[in-house]
mmCIF file of C-alpha atoms in Angstrom:
data_model
loop_
_atom_site.group_PDB
_atom_site.id
_atom_site.type_symbol
_atom_site.label_atom_id
_atom_site.label_comp_id
_atom_site.label_asym_id
_atom_site.label_seq_id
_atom_site.Cartn_x
_atom_site.Cartn_y
_atom_site.Cartn_z
ATOM 1 C CA MET A 1 -14.636 -5.243 23.541
ATOM 2 C CA THR A 2 -17.895 -5.319 25.501
ATOM 3 C CA GLU A 3 -19.632 -8.681 25.290
ATOM 4 C CA VAL A 4 -23.380 -9.112 24.963
ATOM 5 C CA ARG A 5 -24.636 -12.273 26.610
ATOM 6 C CA ARG A 6 -27.896 -14.182 26.758
ATOM 7 C CA ALA A 7 -28.305 -16.930 29.344
ATOM 8 C CA GLY A 8 -24.554 -17.012 29.878
ATOM 9 C CA ALA A 9 -23.696 -17.459 26.185
ATOM 10 C CA ARG A 10 -22.183 -14.784 23.976
ATOM 11 C CA ARG A 11 -24.356 -13.566 21.117
ATOM 12 C CA ARG A 12 -23.979 -11.061 18.330
ATOM 13 C CA PRO A 13 -24.801 -7.518 19.506
ATOM 14 C CA ARG A 14 -27.980 -6.002 18.104
ATOM 15 C CA GLN A 15 -29.169 -2.522 17.347
ATOM 16 C CA SER A 16 -31.308 -2.671 20.515
ATOM 17 C CA ASP A 17 -28.103 -3.143 22.538
ATOM 18 C CA ILE A 18 -26.599 -0.088 20.890
ATOM 19 C CA ALA A 19 -29.745 1.890 21.610
ATOM 20 C CA ARG A 20 -29.576 1.024 25.316
ATOM 21 C CA MET A 21 -25.904 1.898 25.590
ATOM 22 C CA ALA A 22 -26.257 5.177 23.666
ATOM 23 C CA GLY A 23 -29.500 6.171 25.366
ATOM 24 C CA VAL A 24 -31.493 6.569 22.139
ATOM 25 C CA SER A 25 -34.258 4.712 20.362
ATOM 26 C CA GLN A 26 -33.598 1.701 18.134
ATOM 27 C CA ALA A 27 -35.080 3.656 15.230
ATOM 28 C CA THR A 28 -32.433 6.342 15.748
ATOM 29 C CA VAL A 29 -29.708 3.705 15.743
ATOM 30 C CA SER A 30 -31.046 2.241 12.505
ATOM 31 C CA LEU A 31 -31.125 5.638 10.771
ATOM 32 C CA ILE A 32 -27.568 6.466 11.802
ATOM 33 C CA LEU A 33 -26.005 3.095 10.986
ATOM 34 C CA ARG A 34 -27.712 2.992 7.596
ATOM 35 C CA GLY A 35 -26.351 6.443 6.777
ATOM 36 C CA THR A 36 -29.747 7.757 5.745
ATOM 37 C CA PRO A 37 -30.333 11.507 5.193
ATOM 38 C CA ALA A 38 -32.559 11.522 8.289
ATOM 39 C CA GLY A 39 -29.786 9.927 10.322
ATOM 40 C CA MET A 40 -27.186 12.404 9.045
ATOM 41 C CA ALA A 41 -29.511 15.275 10.027
ATOM 42 C CA LEU A 42 -29.441 14.238 13.681
ATOM 43 C CA ALA A 43 -27.231 16.057 16.147
ATOM 44 C CA ARG A 44 -23.539 15.325 15.696
ATOM 45 C CA GLU A 45 -23.210 14.366 19.378
ATOM 46 C CA THR A 46 -26.005 11.807 19.000
ATOM 47 C CA ARG A 47 -24.430 10.272 15.915
ATOM 48 C CA GLN A 48 -21.030 10.032 17.590
ATOM 49 C CA ARG A 49 -22.547 8.441 20.694
ATOM 50 C CA VAL A 50 -24.286 5.788 18.591
ATOM 51 C CA LEU A 51 -21.175 5.065 16.537
ATOM 52 C CA ARG A 52 -19.027 4.763 19.667
ATOM 53 C CA ALA A 53 -21.494 2.343 21.200
ATOM 54 C CA ALA A 54 -21.605 0.263 18.013
ATOM 55 C CA GLU A 55 -17.823 0.130 17.919
ATOM 56 C CA GLU A 56 -17.495 -0.823 21.585
ATOM 57 C CA LEU A 57 -20.044 -3.602 21.225
ATOM 58 C CA GLY A 58 -18.419 -4.868 18.046
ATOM 59 C CA TYR A 59 -21.657 -4.529 16.111
ATOM 60 C CA VAL A 60 -21.667 -5.582 12.458
ATOM 61 C CA PRO A 61 -24.716 -5.716 10.163
ATOM 62 C CA ASP A 62 -26.247 -9.125 9.649
ATOM 63 C CA PRO A 63 -24.303 -10.570 6.690
ATOM 64 C CA VAL A 64 -27.350 -12.225 5.121
ATOM 65 C CA ALA A 65 -29.436 -9.062 5.272
ATOM 66 C CA THR A 66 -26.542 -6.976 3.987
ATOM 67 C CA ARG A 67 -25.989 -9.294 1.057
ATOM 68 C CA LEU A 68 -29.696 -9.418 0.182
ATOM 69 C CA ALA A 69 -29.839 -5.644 0.266
ATOM 70 C CA SER A 70 -26.823 -5.163 -1.960
ATOM 71 C CA ALA A 71 -26.822 -8.224 -4.210
ATOM 72 C CA SER A 72 -27.900 -6.252 -7.256
ATOM 73 C CA ASN A 73 -25.760 -3.183 -6.568
ATOM 74 C CA ALA A 74 -22.684 -4.296 -8.554
ATOM 75 C CA MET A 75 -20.646 -1.682 -6.685
ATOM 76 C CA LEU A 76 -17.047 -2.053 -5.525
ATOM 77 C CA GLY A 77 -15.353 0.241 -3.040
ATOM 78 C CA LEU A 78 -11.936 1.831 -3.602
ATOM 79 C CA TYR A 79 -10.169 3.174 -0.514
ATOM 80 C CA THR A 80 -6.631 4.544 -0.216
ATOM 81 C CA PHE A 81 -4.541 4.998 2.902
ATOM 82 C CA SER A 82 -2.278 7.431 1.092
ATOM 83 C CA THR A 83 -2.565 10.911 2.606
ATOM 84 C CA THR A 84 -2.761 12.516 -0.836
ATOM 85 C CA PHE A 85 -5.043 11.044 -3.432
ATOM 86 C CA PRO A 86 -3.394 11.158 -6.876
ATOM 87 C CA THR A 87 -4.618 13.888 -9.172
ATOM 88 C CA ASP A 88 -1.691 13.779 -11.593
ATOM 89 C CA VAL A 89 -1.113 11.042 -14.181
ATOM 90 C CA ALA A 90 2.530 10.991 -13.079
ATOM 91 C CA HIS A 91 1.604 9.956 -9.522
ATOM 92 C CA SER A 92 2.935 6.521 -8.633
ATOM 93 C CA TYR A 93 -0.557 5.178 -7.853
ATOM 94 C CA TYR A 94 -2.135 6.345 -11.081
ATOM 95 C CA PRO A 95 -1.518 3.120 -13.074
ATOM 96 C CA ILE A 96 -3.224 1.137 -10.290
ATOM 97 C CA LEU A 97 -6.310 3.316 -10.579
ATOM 98 C CA VAL A 98 -6.323 2.906 -14.351
ATOM 99 C CA GLY A 99 -6.202 -0.881 -14.006
ATOM 100 C CA VAL A 100 -8.961 -0.883 -11.394
ATOM 101 C CA GLU A 101 -11.234 1.290 -13.517
ATOM 102 C CA GLU A 102 -10.591 -0.714 -16.681
ATOM 103 C CA GLU A 103 -11.362 -4.066 -15.091
ATOM 104 C CA ALA A 104 -14.357 -2.784 -13.134
ATOM 105 C CA ALA A 105 -15.865 -1.458 -16.363
ATOM 106 C CA ALA A 106 -15.098 -4.713 -18.168
ATOM 107 C CA GLN A 107 -16.863 -6.638 -15.379
ATOM 108 C CA GLY A 108 -19.907 -4.348 -15.341
ATOM 109 C CA GLN A 109 -19.100 -2.948 -11.903
ATOM 110 C CA ASP A 110 -19.403 0.606 -10.608
ATOM 111 C CA LEU A 111 -16.817 2.060 -8.244
ATOM 112 C CA ILE A 112 -17.447 3.919 -4.997
ATOM 113 C CA LEU A 113 -14.559 6.210 -4.127
ATOM 114 C CA PHE A 114 -13.965 6.665 -0.395
ATOM 115 C CA THR A 115 -12.159 9.935 0.163
ATOM 116 C CA GLY A 116 -11.491 9.828 3.903
ATOM 117 C CA SER A 117 -7.889 8.740 3.381
ATOM 118 C CA ALA A 118 -6.206 11.785 4.926
ATOM 119 C CA ARG A 119 -8.237 11.449 8.129
ATOM 120 C CA ALA A 120 -7.702 7.695 8.230
ATOM 121 C CA ALA A 121 -3.953 8.161 7.878
ATOM 122 C CA ALA A 122 -3.887 10.790 10.617
ATOM 123 C CA ARG A 123 -6.141 8.754 12.937
ATOM 124 C CA ALA A 124 -5.365 5.153 12.082
ATOM 125 C CA ASP A 125 -7.048 4.022 15.289
ATOM 126 C CA ASP A 126 -10.414 5.398 14.151
ATOM 127 C CA PRO A 127 -12.343 2.484 12.615
ATOM 128 C CA ALA A 128 -15.310 4.576 11.512
ATOM 129 C CA ALA A 129 -13.701 5.640 8.241
ATOM 130 C CA VAL A 130 -12.964 2.043 7.231
ATOM 131 C CA ARG A 131 -16.367 0.801 8.382
ATOM 132 C CA ARG A 132 -18.060 2.944 5.721
ATOM 133 C CA VAL A 133 -16.806 0.652 2.974
ATOM 134 C CA ARG A 134 -19.629 -1.754 3.888
ATOM 135 C CA ALA A 135 -21.848 0.332 1.620
ATOM 136 C CA ALA A 136 -20.180 -1.552 -1.267
ATOM 137 C CA ASP A 137 -20.303 -5.267 -2.114
ATOM 138 C CA GLY A 138 -16.571 -5.455 -1.420
ATOM 139 C CA CYS A 139 -13.608 -3.100 -1.306
ATOM 140 C CA LEU A 140 -10.109 -2.583 -2.703
ATOM 141 C CA PHE A 141 -7.533 -1.000 -0.376
ATOM 142 C CA PHE A 142 -4.128 0.418 -1.160
ATOM 143 C CA GLY A 143 -1.467 2.666 0.374
ATOM 144 C CA ARG A 144 1.730 1.987 2.287
ATOM 145 C CA HIS A 145 0.234 1.989 5.798
ATOM 146 C CA VAL A 146 -2.848 0.211 7.053
ATOM 147 C CA PRO A 147 -4.718 0.621 10.371
ATOM 148 C CA GLU A 148 -4.604 -3.028 11.403
ATOM 149 C CA GLU A 149 -7.546 -3.241 13.813
ATOM 150 C CA PRO A 150 -10.343 -2.061 11.442
ATOM 151 C CA ILE A 151 -8.997 -4.273 8.645
ATOM 152 C CA ARG A 152 -8.779 -7.236 11.009
ATOM 153 C CA ARG A 153 -12.423 -6.759 11.913
ATOM 154 C CA LEU A 154 -13.440 -6.720 8.263
ATOM 155 C CA ALA A 155 -11.603 -10.009 7.781
ATOM 156 C CA GLU A 156 -13.202 -11.580 10.864
ATOM 157 C CA ASP A 157 -16.659 -10.493 9.713
ATOM 158 C CA GLY A 158 -16.171 -12.050 6.274
ATOM 159 C CA PHE A 159 -16.489 -8.764 4.399
ATOM 160 C CA PRO A 160 -14.896 -9.233 0.935
ATOM 161 C CA PHE A 161 -11.840 -7.059 0.360
ATOM 162 C CA VAL A 162 -8.500 -7.169 -1.419
ATOM 163 C CA TYR A 163 -5.413 -5.173 -0.591
ATOM 164 C CA ILE A 164 -3.295 -3.994 -3.529
ATOM 165 C CA GLY A 165 0.240 -4.642 -2.343
ATOM 166 C CA ARG A 166 1.737 -7.360 -0.155
ATOM 167 C CA ARG A 167 0.795 -7.396 3.517
ATOM 168 C CA ASP A 168 2.320 -9.232 6.479
ATOM 169 C CA GLU A 169 -0.881 -9.458 8.509
ATOM 170 C CA PRO A 170 -2.589 -12.867 8.419
ATOM 171 C CA GLY A 171 -5.991 -13.129 6.810
ATOM 172 C CA ILE A 172 -5.577 -10.261 4.345
ATOM 173 C CA PRO A 173 -6.117 -11.197 0.669
ATOM 174 C CA TYR A 174 -3.780 -9.245 -1.607
ATOM 175 C CA VAL A 175 -2.365 -8.786 -5.079
ATOM 176 C CA GLY A 176 1.199 -7.499 -4.931
ATOM 177 C CA ALA A 177 4.471 -7.369 -6.822
ATOM 178 C CA ASP A 178 7.375 -9.784 -6.335
ATOM 179 C CA TYR A 179 9.877 -7.140 -5.230
ATOM 180 C CA VAL A 180 12.227 -9.646 -3.632
ATOM 181 C CA SER A 181 13.037 -11.564 -6.814
ATOM 182 C CA ALA A 182 13.127 -8.447 -8.996
ATOM 183 C CA SER A 183 15.478 -6.580 -6.625
ATOM 184 C CA ALA A 184 17.818 -9.552 -6.394
ATOM 185 C CA GLN A 185 17.971 -9.689 -10.201
ATOM 186 C CA VAL A 186 18.913 -5.998 -10.398
ATOM 187 C CA VAL A 187 21.876 -6.549 -8.081
ATOM 188 C CA ALA A 188 22.882 -9.680 -10.005
ATOM 189 C CA ARG A 189 22.938 -7.618 -13.219
ATOM 190 C CA LEU A 190 25.162 -4.963 -11.617
ATOM 191 C CA ALA A 191 27.511 -7.621 -10.281
ATOM 192 C CA ALA A 192 27.713 -9.273 -13.702
ATOM 193 C CA LEU A 193 28.781 -5.919 -15.172
ATOM 194 C CA GLY A 194 31.643 -5.739 -12.673
ATOM 195 C CA HIS A 195 30.275 -3.595 -9.848
ATOM 196 C CA ARG A 196 31.606 -4.725 -6.466
ATOM 197 C CA GLU A 197 31.047 -1.639 -4.297
ATOM 198 C CA LEU A 198 27.314 -0.913 -4.198
ATOM 199 C CA ARG A 199 24.967 0.983 -1.948
ATOM 200 C CA TYR A 200 21.238 0.493 -1.554
ATOM 201 C CA LEU A 201 19.438 3.740 -0.735
ATOM 202 C CA ARG A 202 16.038 3.493 0.921
ATOM 203 C CA GLU A 203 13.796 5.612 3.109
ATOM 204 C CA HIS A 204 13.283 5.094 6.848
ATOM 205 C CA ASP A 205 9.736 3.867 6.237
ATOM 206 C CA GLU A 206 9.135 0.222 7.206
ATOM 207 C CA ALA A 207 6.353 -0.530 4.729
ATOM 208 C CA PRO A 208 6.304 -4.133 3.372
ATOM 209 C CA ALA A 209 7.272 -2.913 -0.122
ATOM 210 C CA SER A 210 10.451 -1.327 1.291
ATOM 211 C CA ALA A 211 11.276 -4.381 3.386
ATOM 212 C CA ASP A 212 10.829 -6.658 0.363
ATOM 213 C CA ARG A 213 13.135 -4.560 -1.792
ATOM 214 C CA GLU A 214 15.817 -4.556 0.876
ATOM 215 C CA GLU A 215 15.531 -8.321 1.315
ATOM 216 C CA GLY A 216 15.958 -8.805 -2.425
ATOM 217 C CA VAL A 217 18.967 -6.474 -2.646
ATOM 218 C CA VAL A 218 20.740 -8.200 0.248
ATOM 219 C CA ARG A 219 19.900 -11.618 -1.164
ATOM 220 C CA GLY A 220 21.241 -10.628 -4.586
ATOM 221 C CA ALA A 221 24.441 -9.222 -3.071
ATOM 222 C CA ARG A 222 25.172 -12.372 -1.100
ATOM 223 C CA ALA A 223 24.500 -14.576 -4.115
ATOM 224 C CA SER A 224 26.991 -12.462 -6.095
ATOM 225 C CA GLY A 225 29.685 -12.584 -3.418
ATOM 226 C CA ILE A 226 29.230 -8.927 -2.409
ATOM 227 C CA ASP A 227 29.607 -8.008 1.265
ATOM 228 C CA PRO A 228 26.229 -6.641 2.427
ATOM 229 C CA SER A 229 27.518 -5.140 5.686
ATOM 230 C CA ARG A 230 27.660 -1.563 4.313
ATOM 231 C CA LEU A 231 25.097 -2.058 1.601
ATOM 232 C CA VAL A 232 21.904 -0.569 3.063
ATOM 233 C CA VAL A 233 21.657 3.166 3.777
ATOM 234 C CA CYS A 234 18.482 4.895 5.018
ATOM 235 C CA THR A 235 17.783 8.532 4.230
ATOM 236 C CA ASP A 236 15.114 11.203 4.288
ATOM 237 C CA GLY A 237 16.707 12.751 1.194
ATOM 238 C CA SER A 238 18.423 15.653 2.961
ATOM 239 C CA ASP A 239 21.908 14.177 3.450
ATOM 240 C CA LEU A 240 22.714 12.930 -0.037
ATOM 241 C CA ASP A 241 25.484 15.412 -0.885
ATOM 242 C CA ASP A 242 27.659 14.183 1.987
ATOM 243 C CA LEU A 243 26.728 10.557 1.381
ATOM 244 C CA LEU A 244 27.531 10.759 -2.316
ATOM 245 C CA ARG A 245 30.982 12.267 -1.679
ATOM 246 C CA ARG A 246 31.734 9.567 0.882
ATOM 247 C CA TRP A 247 30.609 6.799 -1.451
ATOM 248 C CA LEU A 248 32.797 8.021 -4.284
ATOM 249 C CA ASP A 249 35.782 8.133 -1.900
ATOM 250 C CA GLU A 250 34.986 4.547 -0.894
ATOM 251 C CA GLY A 251 35.006 3.411 -4.529
ATOM 252 C CA VAL A 252 31.254 2.966 -4.916
ATOM 253 C CA THR A 253 30.371 2.587 -8.601
ATOM 254 C CA ALA A 254 26.638 1.853 -8.446
ATOM 255 C CA VAL A 255 23.703 2.932 -6.308
ATOM 256 C CA VAL A 256 20.375 1.114 -6.144
ATOM 257 C CA VAL A 257 17.385 3.236 -5.063
ATOM 258 C CA GLU A 258 13.865 2.288 -4.010
ATOM 259 C CA GLN A 259 10.886 3.957 -5.657
ATOM 260 C CA THR A 260 8.153 5.171 -3.298
ATOM 261 C CA ASP A 261 5.154 7.465 -3.441
ATOM 262 C CA THR A 262 7.156 10.189 -1.652
ATOM 263 C CA GLY A 263 10.282 9.841 -3.812
ATOM 264 C CA ALA A 264 12.418 11.255 -0.978
ATOM 265 C CA ALA A 265 15.446 9.010 -1.506
ATOM 266 C CA LEU A 266 15.308 9.160 -5.292
ATOM 267 C CA ASP A 267 14.771 12.912 -5.533
ATOM 268 C CA GLY A 268 17.502 13.602 -2.992
ATOM 269 C CA LEU A 269 19.999 11.430 -4.840
ATOM 270 C CA GLY A 270 19.109 12.926 -8.218
ATOM 271 C CA ALA A 271 19.651 16.453 -6.923
ATOM 272 C CA ALA A 272 22.981 15.469 -5.314
ATOM 273 C CA VAL A 273 24.193 13.843 -8.546
ATOM 274 C CA ASP A 274 23.349 17.003 -10.489
ATOM 275 C CA ARG A 275 25.066 19.281 -7.957
ATOM 276 C CA ALA A 276 28.193 17.093 -8.086
ATOM 277 C CA GLY A 277 28.282 17.359 -11.889
ATOM 278 C CA LEU A 278 28.183 13.587 -12.339
ATOM 279 C CA ARG A 279 26.774 11.760 -15.350
ATOM 280 C CA CYS A 280 25.053 8.410 -15.301
ATOM 281 C CA PRO A 281 26.219 5.793 -16.053
ATOM 282 C CA ARG A 282 29.639 7.247 -16.988
ATOM 283 C CA ASP A 283 30.484 8.294 -13.434
ATOM 284 C CA LEU A 284 27.941 6.301 -11.468
ATOM 285 C CA SER A 285 25.421 3.620 -12.336
ATOM 286 C CA LEU A 286 21.923 4.121 -10.909
ATOM 287 C CA ALA A 287 19.299 1.388 -10.717
ATOM 288 C CA LEU A 288 15.742 2.155 -9.646
ATOM 289 C CA LEU A 289 13.620 -0.512 -7.957
ATOM 290 C CA GLY A 290 10.309 0.449 -9.471
ATOM 291 C CA ALA A 291 11.546 2.328 -12.467
ATOM 292 C CA SER A 292 9.454 3.900 -14.881
ATOM 293 C CA THR A 293 6.317 5.599 -15.775
ATOM 294 C CA GLY A 294 6.088 8.646 -13.543
ATOM 295 C CA THR A 295 7.802 11.999 -13.196
ATOM 296 C CA ARG A 296 10.789 10.217 -11.740
ATOM 297 C CA GLY A 297 11.224 7.976 -14.764
ATOM 298 C CA HIS A 298 14.296 9.829 -16.079
ATOM 299 C CA ALA A 299 17.581 10.047 -14.249
ATOM 300 C CA PRO A 300 19.790 13.081 -13.565
ATOM 301 C CA GLY A 301 23.155 13.664 -15.139
ATOM 302 C CA GLY A 302 22.063 12.994 -18.711
ATOM 303 C CA GLY A 303 18.348 12.264 -18.498
ATOM 304 C CA ALA A 304 18.428 8.622 -19.605
ATOM 305 C CA ALA A 305 15.599 6.362 -18.470
ATOM 306 C CA TYR A 306 16.450 4.487 -15.300
ATOM 307 C CA GLY A 307 17.514 0.874 -15.428
ATOM 308 C CA GLY A 308 16.008 -1.488 -12.883
ATOM 309 C CA PHE A 309 12.532 -2.979 -13.033
ATOM 310 C CA ASP A 310 8.994 -1.855 -13.677
ATOM 311 C CA VAL A 311 6.169 -2.541 -11.198
ATOM 312 C CA PRO A 312 3.102 -4.110 -12.880
ATOM 313 C CA MET A 313 0.752 -1.583 -11.274
ATOM 314 C CA ARG A 314 -1.885 -1.613 -13.981
ATOM 315 C CA ALA A 315 -1.987 -5.417 -13.948
ATOM 316 C CA MET A 316 -2.181 -5.367 -10.132
ATOM 317 C CA GLY A 317 -5.231 -3.111 -10.290
ATOM 318 C CA ARG A 318 -6.987 -5.326 -12.816
ATOM 319 C CA ASP A 319 -6.107 -8.557 -11.035
ATOM 320 C CA ALA A 320 -7.275 -7.136 -7.710
ATOM 321 C CA VAL A 321 -10.716 -6.402 -9.162
ATOM 322 C CA ARG A 322 -11.005 -9.949 -10.525
ATOM 323 C CA LEU A 323 -9.911 -11.409 -7.197
ATOM 324 C CA LEU A 324 -12.388 -9.252 -5.277
ATOM 325 C CA LEU A 325 -15.256 -10.423 -7.462
ATOM 326 C CA GLU A 326 -14.221 -14.016 -6.818
ATOM 327 C CA LEU A 327 -14.310 -13.365 -3.072
ATOM 328 C CA ILE A 328 -17.724 -11.707 -3.302
ATOM 329 C CA ALA A 329 -18.959 -14.814 -5.128
ATOM 330 C CA GLY A 330 -17.517 -17.031 -2.371
ATOM 331 C CA ALA A 331 -14.987 -18.727 -4.635
ATOM 332 C CA HIS A 332 -12.164 -18.965 -2.064
ATOM 333 C CA GLY A 333 -11.699 -20.557 1.337
ATOM 334 C CA GLU A 334 -8.323 -19.385 2.619
ATOM 335 C CA PRO A 335 -7.485 -15.726 1.845
ATOM 336 C CA PRO A 336 -5.779 -15.762 -1.585
ATOM 337 C CA ARG A 337 -2.438 -14.015 -1.999
ATOM 338 C CA ARG A 338 -0.818 -13.303 -5.355
ATOM 339 C CA LEU A 339 2.524 -11.776 -6.303
ATOM 340 C CA LEU A 340 2.983 -10.651 -9.899
ATOM 341 C CA PRO A 341 6.444 -10.644 -11.540
ATOM 342 C CA CYS A 342 8.193 -7.340 -12.260
ATOM 343 C CA GLU A 343 9.582 -6.694 -15.736
ATOM 344 C CA PRO A 344 13.309 -5.842 -16.000
ATOM 345 C CA VAL A 345 14.078 -2.417 -17.487
ATOM 346 C CA GLU A 346 17.393 -2.002 -19.281
ATOM 347 C CA GLY A 347 17.346 1.791 -19.175
ATOM 348 C CA GLY A 348 20.379 3.946 -19.812
ATOM 349 C CA THR A 349 21.738 4.471 -16.303
ATOM 350 C CA VAL A 350 23.450 1.130 -15.786
ATOM 351 C CA ALA A 351 26.748 0.157 -17.385
ATOM 352 C CA ALA A 352 30.064 -1.449 -16.498
ATOM 353 C CA PRO A 353 32.070 0.628 -13.999
ATOM 354 C CA ARG A 354 34.603 3.025 -15.434
ATOM 355 C CA THR A 355 38.194 2.374 -14.499
ATOM 356 C CA ARG A 356 39.965 5.115 -12.547
ATOM 357 C CA ASP A 357 42.375 6.024 -15.346
ATOM 358 C CA THR A 358 39.709 6.579 -18.048
#
């Protein structure tokens, strides 16, 4: 990043520095960075040149001036890094949005919806899309993948934000679900029923939610005396017919599946179970890590509700709003991080394994 110095000491870059670098007037810089109609009416090349200069210099608005200008706005941003914004109540993110809206209304806050998620996902190195959230007092982020550099800059600048879902990056406040403990409990339940040959089916994605589920499954298997060496299987959903036949030959009696926004592993397994003419749990127990409320809430081979656990998405949305308001008010020093417990779901797809002669 280009440094701006005065008398040998580094100082915060100013709009005048941007103007010099971009070859425009300071008034032009002000119009563009404030997002005014006059600024948006300027030539696209001019706007891009100013924004590139601001990014290279590491310019951020003066925090005091920004806060004075927006103190009475009572507006929270909502930004998703999912490439498809949910429009169906069965979408896995829908309960989060419900919780966010409910709590924002209860707290007298308006929501600003940022809809650049598809572009941000495709160009995660473009910080301009994330920078726009500064129009709000603070922002809520969610989605499986995060462009780290723009988020890191928000954290360094002290802009209030909360991520919905656990993150590994330091300095990111979040409200997430305790997938590790819940996943371990699901495996412990299967082991208590008598299942010794299990498989955990997950997608190739390395999102923190997937990593946490895998950690919990492996932890639960080891605690139950189950060998985890063949436990974890990654799939894109296209190879489940062959995998299912192999598992049955190997004596597998239960499969644990992760729930994601794509549903690739779960949908692929469900279709393979149906094509094989199997019924759950008579022929195979299925446990879903994130069971529940969406289109994928009912299992194949009989249609019973999945056993496993339910993700407290609505509560996560509400808690994230409360936490964000606390951060806006300056109530925390270190970035707060909260994991909410997941509720077990009995369902109808988990039972003791059937013996071979029955």
